[in-house]
């Protein structure tokens, strides 16, 4: 009798869980696979909406909960959160003993999960490696996760090349596309009336979706940066604004507080949410005129809706961008100018690059699950460093 292959998926944030959802559904439905779920990070924080409850409402069983988020969002507080998480993951993974652990992205709680798995000789599969975001510490965390992982599911051929450049064996690096595209294709999004009822807020003639995260490598104070953004939004007094709040990074609370104060001053045209969830978030993109901020979603998912993104500051510097992305400086004047350009429709004149193929075509979860199911695990934790030869070149 064949033993089921056990796949343990770690999730620490609302946005990450939404991206992983198509994969989780497929693993659960496969009779040859057994799904384990570890929730951590913001999922377990009342401040960020206790979003582990959303996972349970979706019908998934949570095998382990690993606390990491402390009350402080200072750099020292983040470091202490990482230490707490490492202890928790050591115990959780030792109990679960999965065949493969799956992680996505570049957050600090994910890195400590991978550290624990490495010491326990549990193979790790990493989604979205090889990307560059030069304005945040996430960039270094992402590459560190790559070096501790054993299977790599990247979103473009350029990112595959970069993971190989980091010394990973080419046969373990798979260009599967961006998993967030799967949701856009598979989910039945809310129409405008359904969306408005779901958030208790009525859209106007002109609508913005704003997500702004701390720029963790910036020399500027977060309060000054968010002031610039909020001041720019005042230049569009007729626009209704939907804010989604930042993650539990350094200075995240300062940004959240200033957003709340802005909404209190503009109750008729602005609203803020700790967590919209994947369905409402993607539906929001569908119904707004422009997406504003510095989230990777604005670069990867938003172009599929043929909507412009105003990408503020250096946080996403280095990420592959299509023609619908308008890069903006961080001053209120620069942001207002970029938003005006987005609303004018002139950002893509003469350019036909508004296609979703930059990050795949929406079958990422199927590809990842097939590899997880059939990959040979014998000897997989032994890693050789692949030295890139001058003639090595990824085929397009």
Short mmCIF file of C-alpha atoms in Angstrom, two decimals:
data_model
loop_
_atom_site.label_atom_id
_atom_site.label_comp_id
_atom_site.label_asym_id
_atom_site.label_seq_id
_atom_site.Cartn_x
_atom_site.Cartn_y
_atom_site.Cartn_z
CA UNK A 1 0.00 0.00 0.00
CA UNK A 2 1.47 3.33 -1.09
CA UNK A 3 1.90 6.04 1.53
CA UNK A 4 0.41 9.44 0.80
CA UNK A 5 2.92 12.18 0.08
CA UNK A 6 2.48 14.88 2.71
CA UNK A 7 2.70 18.50 1.56
CA UNK A 8 2.94 21.14 4.31
CA UNK A 9 2.02 24.68 3.23
CA UNK A 10 3.06 27.61 5.43
CA UNK A 11 1.13 30.88 5.28
CA UNK A 12 1.67 34.04 7.30
CA UNK A 13 -0.46 36.75 5.71
CA UNK A 14 -3.86 37.35 4.10
CA UNK A 15 -2.40 38.21 0.70
CA UNK A 16 -0.11 35.18 0.62
CA UNK A 17 -2.95 32.83 1.57
CA UNK A 18 -5.05 34.24 -1.25
CA UNK A 19 -2.29 33.48 -3.72
CA UNK A 20 -1.84 29.95 -2.36
CA UNK A 21 -5.56 29.12 -2.40
CA UNK A 22 -5.66 27.49 -5.88
CA UNK A 23 -2.78 25.20 -4.89
CA UNK A 24 -4.35 24.30 -1.54
CA UNK A 25 -7.60 23.33 -3.24
CA UNK A 26 -5.82 21.05 -5.68
CA UNK A 27 -3.71 19.32 -3.04
CA UNK A 28 -6.80 18.61 -0.92
CA UNK A 29 -8.64 17.17 -3.92
CA UNK A 30 -5.81 14.82 -4.91
CA UNK A 31 -6.19 11.32 -3.40
CA UNK A 32 -2.43 10.74 -3.51
CA UNK A 33 -1.56 13.82 -1.46
CA UNK A 34 -2.09 14.83 2.15
CA UNK A 35 -2.25 18.55 2.95
CA UNK A 36 -0.87 20.03 6.15
CA UNK A 37 -1.24 23.75 6.90
CA UNK A 38 0.81 25.85 9.30
CA UNK A 39 -0.48 29.38 9.94
CA UNK A 40 1.74 32.03 11.42
CA UNK A 41 2.45 35.77 11.38
CA UNK A 42 -0.43 38.17 10.84
CA UNK A 43 -3.00 35.37 10.55
CA UNK A 44 -2.86 34.98 14.35
CA UNK A 45 -2.96 38.68 15.22
CA UNK A 46 -6.17 40.41 16.27
CA UNK A 47 -4.67 43.66 14.96
CA UNK A 48 -4.55 42.20 11.45
CA UNK A 49 -7.98 40.62 11.54
CA UNK A 50 -7.33 37.07 12.83
CA UNK A 51 -7.36 35.90 9.23
CA UNK A 52 -6.69 32.27 10.15
CA UNK A 53 -10.48 32.18 10.63
CA UNK A 54 -10.87 32.82 6.90
CA UNK A 55 -8.77 29.72 6.21
CA UNK A 56 -11.02 27.65 8.46
CA UNK A 57 -14.17 29.12 6.86
CA UNK A 58 -12.82 27.99 3.50
CA UNK A 59 -12.93 24.43 4.86
CA UNK A 60 -9.23 23.80 5.53
CA UNK A 61 -7.90 22.13 8.65
CA UNK A 62 -5.03 24.01 10.31
CA UNK A 63 -2.48 21.56 11.69
CA UNK A 64 -0.28 24.03 13.58
CA UNK A 65 -0.35 27.68 14.66
CA UNK A 66 3.04 29.32 15.16
CA UNK A 67 2.93 32.69 16.92
CA UNK A 68 5.42 35.28 15.70
CA UNK A 69 3.90 38.76 15.83
CA UNK A 70 4.89 40.80 18.90
CA UNK A 71 3.32 44.15 19.79
CA UNK A 72 6.36 46.10 18.53
CA UNK A 73 7.01 46.86 14.85
CA UNK A 74 10.49 48.30 15.43
CA UNK A 75 13.49 46.49 13.89
CA UNK A 76 14.30 45.03 17.31
CA UNK A 77 10.69 43.88 17.69
CA UNK A 78 10.80 42.21 14.28
CA UNK A 79 14.00 40.38 15.24
CA UNK A 80 12.40 39.13 18.44
CA UNK A 81 9.38 37.98 16.44
CA UNK A 82 11.72 35.98 14.21
CA UNK A 83 13.32 34.34 17.23
CA UNK A 84 9.91 33.40 18.62
CA UNK A 85 8.91 32.02 15.22
CA UNK A 86 12.03 29.87 14.89
CA UNK A 87 11.30 28.18 18.20
CA UNK A 88 7.68 27.59 17.17
CA UNK A 89 8.53 26.18 13.74
CA UNK A 90 11.11 23.84 15.24
CA UNK A 91 8.38 22.24 17.34
CA UNK A 92 5.65 22.33 14.67
CA UNK A 93 7.73 20.80 11.88
CA UNK A 94 9.20 18.21 14.21
CA UNK A 95 5.66 17.10 15.03
CA UNK A 96 4.31 17.15 11.47
CA UNK A 97 7.38 15.73 9.64
CA UNK A 98 6.07 16.52 6.12
CA UNK A 99 7.62 15.14 2.94
CA UNK A 100 7.81 18.63 1.43
CA UNK A 101 7.22 22.11 2.86
CA UNK A 102 5.86 24.80 0.50
CA UNK A 103 6.42 28.53 1.08
CA UNK A 104 5.76 31.64 -0.97
CA UNK A 105 7.56 34.94 -1.16
CA UNK A 106 9.89 36.89 1.04
CA UNK A 107 8.57 37.68 4.50
CA UNK A 108 10.62 37.24 7.66
CA UNK A 109 8.29 34.64 9.23
CA UNK A 110 8.63 32.54 6.08
CA UNK A 111 12.42 32.70 6.29
CA UNK A 112 12.44 31.32 9.84
CA UNK A 113 10.13 28.49 8.75
CA UNK A 114 12.64 27.60 6.03
CA UNK A 115 15.53 27.79 8.50
CA UNK A 116 13.78 25.28 10.75
CA UNK A 117 13.00 22.97 7.82
CA UNK A 118 16.63 23.09 6.66
CA UNK A 119 17.96 21.98 10.06
CA UNK A 120 15.31 19.24 10.24
CA UNK A 121 16.22 18.04 6.69
CA UNK A 122 12.73 18.73 5.34
CA UNK A 123 12.78 19.63 1.61
CA UNK A 124 11.42 23.10 0.86
CA UNK A 125 9.67 24.28 -2.31
CA UNK A 126 9.79 28.05 -2.78
CA UNK A 127 7.33 30.02 -4.93
CA UNK A 128 8.27 33.42 -6.42
CA UNK A 129 12.03 33.25 -6.03
CA UNK A 130 14.50 35.13 -8.22
CA UNK A 131 12.61 38.43 -8.12
CA UNK A 132 14.11 41.79 -7.26
CA UNK A 133 12.62 44.44 -4.96
CA UNK A 134 15.55 46.67 -4.17
CA UNK A 135 13.69 49.03 -1.84
CA UNK A 136 12.93 46.47 0.87
CA UNK A 137 14.73 43.97 3.08
CA UNK A 138 12.41 41.41 1.49
CA UNK A 139 14.89 41.31 -1.40
CA UNK A 140 17.65 39.77 0.72
CA UNK A 141 15.18 37.53 2.56
CA UNK A 142 13.89 36.15 -0.75
CA UNK A 143 17.36 35.20 -1.97
CA UNK A 144 18.22 33.67 1.41
CA UNK A 145 15.09 31.50 1.16
CA UNK A 146 16.19 30.44 -2.32
CA UNK A 147 19.53 29.19 -1.01
CA UNK A 148 17.83 27.14 1.71
CA UNK A 149 15.20 25.68 -0.64
CA UNK A 150 15.34 22.61 -2.86
CA UNK A 151 12.61 23.22 -5.47
CA UNK A 152 11.92 26.58 -7.07
CA UNK A 153 8.73 27.74 -8.79
CA UNK A 154 9.43 31.08 -10.47
CA UNK A 155 7.14 33.41 -12.42
CA UNK A 156 9.25 34.37 -15.47
CA UNK A 157 12.19 33.04 -17.45
CA UNK A 158 14.33 35.96 -16.26
CA UNK A 159 13.67 34.97 -12.65
CA UNK A 160 14.52 31.37 -13.48
CA UNK A 161 17.86 32.56 -14.83
CA UNK A 162 18.51 34.50 -11.65
CA UNK A 163 17.80 31.53 -9.36
CA UNK A 164 20.19 29.43 -11.44
CA UNK A 165 22.71 32.28 -11.22
CA UNK A 166 22.45 31.92 -7.43
CA UNK A 167 23.83 28.40 -7.84
CA UNK A 168 20.62 26.34 -7.93
CA UNK A 169 20.48 23.30 -10.21
CA UNK A 170 18.55 24.11 -13.43
CA UNK A 171 16.57 20.86 -13.21
CA UNK A 172 15.13 22.03 -9.90
CA UNK A 173 14.02 25.48 -11.11
CA UNK A 174 10.64 25.64 -12.87
CA UNK A 175 9.10 28.61 -14.68
CA UNK A 176 5.46 28.08 -13.71
CA UNK A 177 4.21 31.67 -13.91
CA UNK A 178 2.67 33.78 -11.13
CA UNK A 179 0.16 31.87 -9.04
CA UNK A 180 -1.96 34.99 -8.44
CA UNK A 181 -3.12 34.86 -12.06
CA UNK A 182 -4.91 31.57 -11.34
CA UNK A 183 -7.37 33.34 -9.03
CA UNK A 184 -8.17 36.01 -11.60
CA UNK A 185 -9.08 33.32 -14.13
CA UNK A 186 -10.86 30.93 -11.74
CA UNK A 187 -12.77 33.16 -9.31
CA UNK A 188 -16.21 34.55 -10.15
CA UNK A 189 -15.65 38.16 -9.22
CA UNK A 190 -18.32 40.35 -7.66
CA UNK A 191 -20.24 42.80 -9.83
CA UNK A 192 -20.27 46.41 -8.65
CA UNK A 193 -23.47 46.12 -6.59
CA UNK A 194 -22.31 42.90 -4.92
CA UNK A 195 -18.92 44.43 -4.20
CA UNK A 196 -20.38 47.61 -2.70
CA UNK A 197 -22.67 45.56 -0.46
CA UNK A 198 -19.77 43.35 0.64
CA UNK A 199 -17.69 46.32 1.85
CA UNK A 200 -20.53 48.60 2.96
CA UNK A 201 -19.28 51.43 0.80
CA UNK A 202 -20.59 52.99 -2.41
CA UNK A 203 -18.23 53.70 -5.28
CA UNK A 204 -18.22 57.01 -7.11
CA UNK A 205 -17.54 58.19 -10.63
CA UNK A 206 -13.79 57.93 -10.01
CA UNK A 207 -12.30 55.26 -7.74
CA UNK A 208 -8.85 54.45 -6.35
CA UNK A 209 -7.52 51.30 -4.66
CA UNK A 210 -4.52 52.16 -2.45
CA UNK A 211 -2.07 49.75 -0.82
CA UNK A 212 1.12 51.20 0.64
CA UNK A 213 3.69 49.15 2.57
CA UNK A 214 6.73 50.38 4.54
CA UNK A 215 9.85 50.93 2.44
CA UNK A 216 12.16 49.12 4.83
CA UNK A 217 15.43 50.24 3.23
CA UNK A 218 14.46 53.89 2.78
CA UNK A 219 16.30 56.73 4.52
CA UNK A 220 13.01 58.63 4.78
CA UNK A 221 10.59 58.30 7.68
CA UNK A 222 7.44 56.28 6.97
CA UNK A 223 5.23 59.09 8.31
CA UNK A 224 6.73 61.54 5.82
CA UNK A 225 6.28 59.10 2.94
CA UNK A 226 2.66 58.33 3.73
CA UNK A 227 1.98 62.07 4.19
CA UNK A 228 3.16 62.59 0.62
CA UNK A 229 0.76 59.93 -0.65
CA UNK A 230 -2.21 61.22 1.34
CA UNK A 231 -1.52 64.78 0.23
CA UNK A 232 -1.49 63.61 -3.40
CA UNK A 233 -4.87 61.92 -2.92
CA UNK A 234 -6.26 65.28 -1.77
CA UNK A 235 -5.58 66.52 -5.30
CA UNK A 236 -8.48 64.33 -6.44
CA UNK A 237 -11.33 65.40 -4.13
CA UNK A 238 -14.00 63.73 -6.27
CA UNK A 239 -12.39 60.29 -6.10
CA UNK A 240 -13.53 57.60 -3.70
CA UNK A 241 -10.65 55.71 -2.10
CA UNK A 242 -10.39 52.14 -0.83
CA UNK A 243 -7.33 51.58 1.37
CA UNK A 244 -5.95 48.16 2.25
CA UNK A 245 -3.62 48.32 5.23
CA UNK A 246 0.07 47.34 5.31
CA UNK A 247 1.70 44.18 6.60
CA UNK A 248 3.40 43.75 9.99
CA UNK A 249 6.69 45.27 8.88
CA UNK A 250 8.77 47.97 10.51
CA UNK A 251 6.65 51.15 10.79
CA UNK A 252 3.53 49.38 9.56
CA UNK A 253 1.53 50.72 12.49
CA UNK A 254 2.47 54.33 11.69
CA UNK A 255 1.09 53.93 8.17
CA UNK A 256 -2.09 52.23 9.40
CA UNK A 257 -2.71 54.97 11.96
CA UNK A 258 -2.29 57.74 9.40
CA UNK A 259 -4.62 55.96 6.97
CA UNK A 260 -7.25 55.67 9.72
CA UNK A 261 -6.92 59.38 10.52
CA UNK A 262 -7.28 60.24 6.81
CA UNK A 263 -10.43 58.11 6.54
CA UNK A 264 -11.89 59.81 9.64
CA UNK A 265 -11.38 63.18 7.95
CA UNK A 266 -12.89 61.92 4.67
CA UNK A 267 -15.66 59.55 5.75
CA UNK A 268 -17.81 60.20 2.68
CA UNK A 269 -15.16 59.26 0.16
CA UNK A 270 -12.62 56.99 1.86
CA UNK A 271 -12.66 53.64 3.63
CA UNK A 272 -9.92 51.35 4.97
CA UNK A 273 -9.74 47.59 5.48
CA UNK A 274 -7.26 45.43 7.33
CA UNK A 275 -8.14 42.54 5.03
CA UNK A 276 -10.39 42.43 1.99
CA UNK A 277 -9.66 38.80 1.20
CA UNK A 278 -8.83 37.57 -2.28
CA UNK A 279 -12.33 37.73 -3.78
CA UNK A 280 -13.09 41.27 -2.64
CA UNK A 281 -9.57 42.49 -3.39
CA UNK A 282 -9.64 41.25 -6.98
CA UNK A 283 -13.20 42.54 -7.36
CA UNK A 284 -11.99 45.93 -6.14
CA UNK A 285 -9.35 46.01 -8.87
CA UNK A 286 -12.07 45.24 -11.39
CA UNK A 287 -14.18 48.23 -10.34
CA UNK A 288 -11.61 50.97 -9.64
CA UNK A 289 -9.97 53.27 -12.17
CA UNK A 290 -6.41 53.08 -10.89
CA UNK A 291 -4.41 51.10 -8.33
CA UNK A 292 -1.96 53.18 -6.29
CA UNK A 293 0.86 52.17 -3.93
CA UNK A 294 3.92 49.95 -3.83
CA UNK A 295 2.56 46.40 -3.69
CA UNK A 296 3.74 43.62 -6.01
CA UNK A 297 0.09 42.96 -6.85
CA UNK A 298 -0.03 46.24 -8.75
CA UNK A 299 2.67 44.91 -11.05
CA UNK A 300 1.74 41.23 -11.35
CA UNK A 301 -2.06 40.97 -11.11
CA UNK A 302 -3.48 44.40 -11.92
CA UNK A 303 -2.34 44.48 -15.59
CA UNK A 304 -4.65 41.53 -16.33
CA UNK A 305 -7.58 43.84 -15.62
CA UNK A 306 -6.22 46.37 -18.12
CA UNK A 307 -6.07 48.93 -15.33
CA UNK A 308 -3.15 51.31 -14.69
CA UNK A 309 -0.93 51.03 -11.62
CA UNK A 310 0.87 53.98 -10.03
CA UNK A 311 3.93 52.35 -8.47
CA UNK A 312 5.36 54.65 -5.81
CA UNK A 313 9.02 54.80 -4.82
CA UNK A 314 11.80 52.18 -4.88
CA UNK A 315 10.11 49.25 -3.10
CA UNK A 316 9.46 47.32 -6.34
CA UNK A 317 12.60 48.46 -8.18
CA UNK A 318 13.95 45.60 -10.26
CA UNK A 319 10.66 43.77 -10.77
CA UNK A 320 9.64 43.12 -14.38
CA UNK A 321 6.91 45.60 -15.35
CA UNK A 322 4.49 45.95 -18.25
CA UNK A 323 3.37 49.14 -19.97
CA UNK A 324 0.44 49.74 -17.61
CA UNK A 325 2.82 50.41 -14.69
CA UNK A 326 3.57 54.09 -14.07
CA UNK A 327 6.58 54.52 -11.82
CA UNK A 328 6.36 57.54 -9.55
CA UNK A 329 8.59 59.42 -7.16
CA UNK A 330 7.58 59.70 -3.51
CA UNK A 331 6.70 63.40 -3.31
CA UNK A 332 3.03 64.42 -3.32
CA UNK A 333 3.59 66.30 -6.57
CA UNK A 334 5.12 63.29 -8.32
CA UNK A 335 2.37 60.97 -7.14
CA UNK A 336 -0.40 63.37 -8.16
CA UNK A 337 1.17 63.76 -11.60
CA UNK A 338 1.39 59.98 -12.03
CA UNK A 339 -2.24 59.49 -10.96
CA UNK A 340 -3.37 62.16 -13.41
CA UNK A 341 -1.44 60.39 -16.14
CA UNK A 342 -3.07 57.09 -15.23
CA UNK A 343 -6.53 58.63 -15.36
CA UNK A 344 -5.81 60.28 -18.71
CA UNK A 345 -5.13 56.96 -20.42
CA UNK A 346 -1.95 58.26 -22.05
CA UNK A 347 0.38 55.92 -20.14
CA UNK A 348 0.25 53.23 -22.82
CA UNK A 349 -0.11 55.21 -26.02
CA UNK A 350 1.51 53.37 -28.91
CA UNK A 351 2.35 50.39 -26.69
CA UNK A 352 0.61 47.04 -26.99
CA UNK A 353 2.25 45.35 -24.00
CA UNK A 354 -0.88 45.15 -21.83
CA UNK A 355 -0.84 41.34 -22.06
CA UNK A 356 -0.88 38.88 -19.15
CA UNK A 357 1.89 36.73 -20.60
CA UNK A 358 4.62 38.54 -18.65
CA UNK A 359 3.76 36.36 -15.64
CA UNK A 360 2.11 33.31 -17.21
CA UNK A 361 -1.35 32.27 -18.27
CA UNK A 362 -3.08 31.05 -15.14
CA UNK A 363 -2.18 27.36 -14.85
CA UNK A 364 0.51 27.78 -12.20
CA UNK A 365 -1.13 25.75 -9.42
CA UNK A 366 -1.62 22.76 -11.71
CA UNK A 367 2.03 22.78 -12.71
CA UNK A 368 3.28 23.16 -9.14
CA UNK A 369 1.09 20.36 -7.79
CA UNK A 370 2.16 17.98 -10.56
CA UNK A 371 5.83 18.57 -9.71
CA UNK A 372 5.24 18.26 -5.96
CA UNK A 373 3.42 15.00 -6.56
CA UNK A 374 5.95 13.32 -8.83
CA UNK A 375 9.37 14.77 -8.00
CA UNK A 376 11.88 12.28 -6.65
CA UNK A 377 12.63 13.08 -3.02
CA UNK A 378 15.50 10.68 -2.53
CA UNK A 379 18.64 12.73 -1.94
CA UNK A 380 16.85 16.03 -2.61
CA UNK A 381 18.17 17.71 0.55
CA UNK A 382 21.75 17.31 -0.72
CA UNK A 383 22.45 20.47 -2.67
CA UNK A 384 25.17 21.00 -5.21
CA UNK A 385 26.20 24.51 -6.18
CA UNK A 386 25.66 25.00 -9.90
CA UNK A 387 28.40 27.16 -11.40
CA UNK A 388 26.99 29.19 -14.26
CA UNK A 389 28.98 28.83 -17.46
CA UNK A 390 29.34 31.73 -19.83
CA UNK A 391 27.43 29.87 -22.52
CA UNK A 392 24.51 29.01 -20.21
CA UNK A 393 21.39 30.78 -21.37
CA UNK A 394 17.75 30.17 -20.61
CA UNK A 395 15.61 29.55 -23.69
CA UNK A 396 12.69 31.93 -24.01
#
